[in-house]
Amino acid sequence: MDKVDTKISKFLSYVLRHQPESIGLMLDSEGWADIGTLIKCASKHGKRLNPTLIENIVDSNDKKRFAISEDQKRIRAVQGHSTKLVDIGYQEKIPPVILYHGTATRFLDSIFKQGLVAGTRHYVHLSADQSTATKVGQRHGKVVILKIEAQLMYEQGFKFHQADNGVWLTKSVPVEYMCII
């Protein structure tokens, strides 16, 4: 992705995950927005979008953050929402034995006091592999990878879901189910 595409991707993340009202956009409870309305609202706020550009951003996003509906008329962020208007009905899934969470060393004290919590988002995001977790953690500082005993959590009543882009989601991870690797 070039710089322009990265800026547009960040803009889409912002409005589709966190602040749709910042441009006057409405999302439904599953996070979907009408693409035509998104284009109009973005234009009123100085962002020039068109269906082809949006499709290219969705297709080229390496993290697969967005999805376009089958009828090609709507778009949504597949996970990572902080807006209370969205509550995607993910199917519960049995997780792999181990999942990973990438973070920065500066967050470890807090994590080992309260566990992993969703914070302003709806879910804690977990990765199926260490390399993805490393990439996520690098965005926040000196990276550290936490190994999560996901299947044990599931067996003890914790619910897991998987977003369309493969990210594993759960409401929280108590300290006793994680360790630094």
C-alpha positions as CSV (number, residue, x, y, z in Angstrom):
1,M,0.0,0.0,0.0
2,D,1.3,3.5,-0.8
3,K,1.1,6.5,1.5
4,V,-2.3,7.6,0.1
5,D,-3.8,4.2,0.4
6,T,-2.5,3.9,4.0
7,K,-4.1,7.3,4.9
8,I,-7.4,6.1,3.4
9,S,-7.2,2.8,5.2
10,K,-6.6,4.6,8.5
11,F,-9.5,6.9,7.8
12,L,-11.8,3.9,7.0
13,S,-10.6,2.2,10.2
14,Y,-11.4,5.3,12.2
15,V,-14.9,5.8,10.9
16,L,-15.9,2.2,10.6
17,R,-14.5,1.0,13.9
18,H,-14.6,4.0,16.2
19,Q,-16.2,7.3,15.2
20,P,-18.7,7.0,12.3
21,E,-20.6,10.0,13.6
22,S,-17.4,12.1,13.0
23,I,-18.5,12.3,9.4
24,G,-22.2,11.8,9.9
25,L,-22.2,8.1,9.0
26,M,-24.5,5.6,10.5
27,L,-23.6,1.9,10.9
28,D,-26.0,-0.9,11.6
29,S,-25.7,-3.2,14.5
30,E,-23.4,-5.5,12.5
31,G,-21.1,-2.6,11.6
32,W,-22.2,-2.2,7.9
33,A,-22.3,1.1,6.2
34,D,-23.7,1.9,2.8
35,I,-20.8,2.6,0.5
36,G,-22.6,5.4,-1.4
37,T,-23.4,7.1,1.9
38,L,-19.8,6.6,3.1
39,I,-18.5,8.3,-0.1
40,K,-20.9,11.3,0.4
41,C,-20.1,11.7,4.1
42,A,-16.4,11.5,3.5
43,S,-16.6,14.0,0.7
44,K,-18.2,16.5,3.0
45,H,-15.2,16.2,5.3
46,G,-12.5,16.5,2.6
47,K,-11.9,12.8,1.8
48,R,-12.3,11.8,-1.8
49,L,-13.4,8.2,-2.1
50,N,-15.0,6.1,-4.9
51,P,-16.2,2.5,-5.1
52,T,-13.0,1.4,-7.0
53,L,-10.7,3.0,-4.5
54,I,-12.6,1.5,-1.6
55,E,-12.5,-2.0,-3.2
56,N,-8.8,-1.6,-3.8
57,I,-8.2,-0.7,-0.1
58,V,-10.3,-3.6,1.1
59,D,-8.5,-6.1,-1.3
60,S,-5.0,-4.8,-0.6
61,N,-5.2,-4.4,3.2
62,D,-2.7,-7.0,4.5
63,K,-4.6,-7.3,7.8
64,K,-8.0,-7.8,6.0
65,R,-9.6,-5.2,8.3
66,F,-12.6,-4.6,6.0
67,A,-15.2,-6.6,4.2
68,I,-17.6,-5.7,1.4
69,S,-21.0,-7.3,1.4
70,E,-21.9,-9.8,-1.3
71,D,-24.1,-7.3,-3.1
72,Q,-21.1,-4.9,-3.2
73,K,-23.2,-2.1,-1.6
74,R,-22.0,-2.1,2.0
75,I,-18.6,-2.1,3.8
76,R,-17.6,-2.8,7.4
77,A,-14.6,-3.3,9.6
78,V,-14.5,-7.0,10.5
79,Q,-13.3,-6.4,14.1
80,G,-11.8,-3.8,16.4
81,H,-14.8,-1.7,17.1
82,S,-15.0,0.6,20.0
83,T,-18.4,2.2,19.1
84,K,-21.2,1.0,21.2
85,L,-23.5,1.1,18.1
86,V,-21.9,-2.1,16.7
87,D,-22.3,-5.6,18.2
88,I,-21.3,-8.1,15.5
89,G,-22.9,-11.4,16.1
90,Y,-19.8,-13.6,15.8
91,Q,-20.3,-17.3,16.0
92,E,-18.7,-19.0,19.0
93,K,-15.8,-21.2,18.0
94,I,-13.5,-23.6,19.7
95,P,-10.0,-22.0,19.7
96,P,-6.7,-23.7,19.1
97,V,-4.9,-25.0,22.1
98,I,-2.6,-21.9,22.1
99,L,-3.1,-18.4,20.9
100,Y,-0.8,-15.4,21.1
101,H,-1.0,-11.7,22.0
102,G,1.6,-9.2,21.0
103,T,2.1,-6.2,23.2
104,A,4.8,-3.8,24.4
105,T,6.9,-4.4,27.5
106,R,5.6,-1.1,29.0
107,F,2.2,-2.7,29.3
108,L,3.3,-5.8,31.2
109,D,2.8,-4.5,34.7
110,S,-0.8,-3.6,34.0
111,I,-1.4,-6.8,32.1
112,F,-0.1,-9.0,34.9
113,K,-2.2,-7.1,37.4
114,Q,-5.6,-7.2,35.6
115,G,-5.1,-9.7,32.7
116,L,-5.8,-8.8,29.1
117,V,-9.0,-6.6,28.9
118,A,-10.7,-5.2,25.9
119,G,-10.4,-1.6,27.1
120,T,-12.4,0.6,24.7
121,R,-12.8,-2.2,22.2
122,H,-15.4,-5.0,22.4
123,Y,-12.8,-7.8,22.5
124,V,-9.2,-8.7,23.3
125,H,-7.5,-9.6,19.9
126,L,-5.5,-12.8,19.8
127,S,-3.4,-14.3,17.0
128,A,-3.0,-17.9,15.9
129,D,0.7,-17.5,15.3
130,Q,3.6,-15.8,16.9
131,S,4.7,-13.8,13.8
132,T,1.3,-12.0,13.6
133,A,1.4,-11.3,17.3
134,T,4.9,-9.9,16.9
135,K,3.8,-7.5,14.1
136,V,0.9,-6.3,16.3
137,G,3.1,-5.8,19.3
138,Q,5.8,-3.9,17.4
139,R,3.3,-1.1,16.8
140,H,3.3,-0.3,20.5
141,G,7.0,-0.3,21.4
142,K,9.5,-3.0,22.5
143,V,7.6,-6.2,21.7
144,V,6.8,-9.0,24.0
145,I,4.6,-12.1,23.1
146,L,2.2,-13.6,25.5
147,K,1.2,-17.3,25.1
148,I,-2.5,-17.8,25.9
149,E,-3.9,-21.2,27.0
150,A,-6.9,-20.7,24.8
151,Q,-8.3,-24.2,24.8
152,L,-8.1,-24.4,28.6
153,M,-9.9,-21.1,28.9
154,Y,-12.6,-22.4,26.5
155,E,-13.0,-25.6,28.6
156,Q,-13.5,-23.5,31.6
157,G,-16.3,-21.5,30.1
158,F,-14.7,-18.6,28.2
159,K,-16.2,-17.8,24.8
160,F,-14.1,-17.3,21.7
161,H,-15.0,-16.0,18.3
162,Q,-13.0,-15.6,15.1
163,A,-13.4,-12.5,12.8
164,D,-13.5,-12.9,9.1
165,N,-9.8,-11.9,8.9
166,G,-8.7,-14.7,11.2
167,V,-8.3,-12.6,14.4
168,W,-9.4,-14.5,17.5
169,L,-11.6,-12.6,19.9
170,T,-12.5,-13.0,23.6
171,K,-13.8,-10.6,26.2
172,S,-10.8,-11.0,28.6
173,V,-7.8,-13.2,29.4
174,P,-7.2,-13.7,33.1
175,V,-3.5,-13.7,34.2
176,E,-3.5,-17.4,35.1
177,Y,-4.0,-18.3,31.4
178,M,-1.0,-16.5,30.0
179,C,2.8,-16.4,30.1
180,I,5.6,-14.6,28.4
181,I,7.4,-16.5,25.7
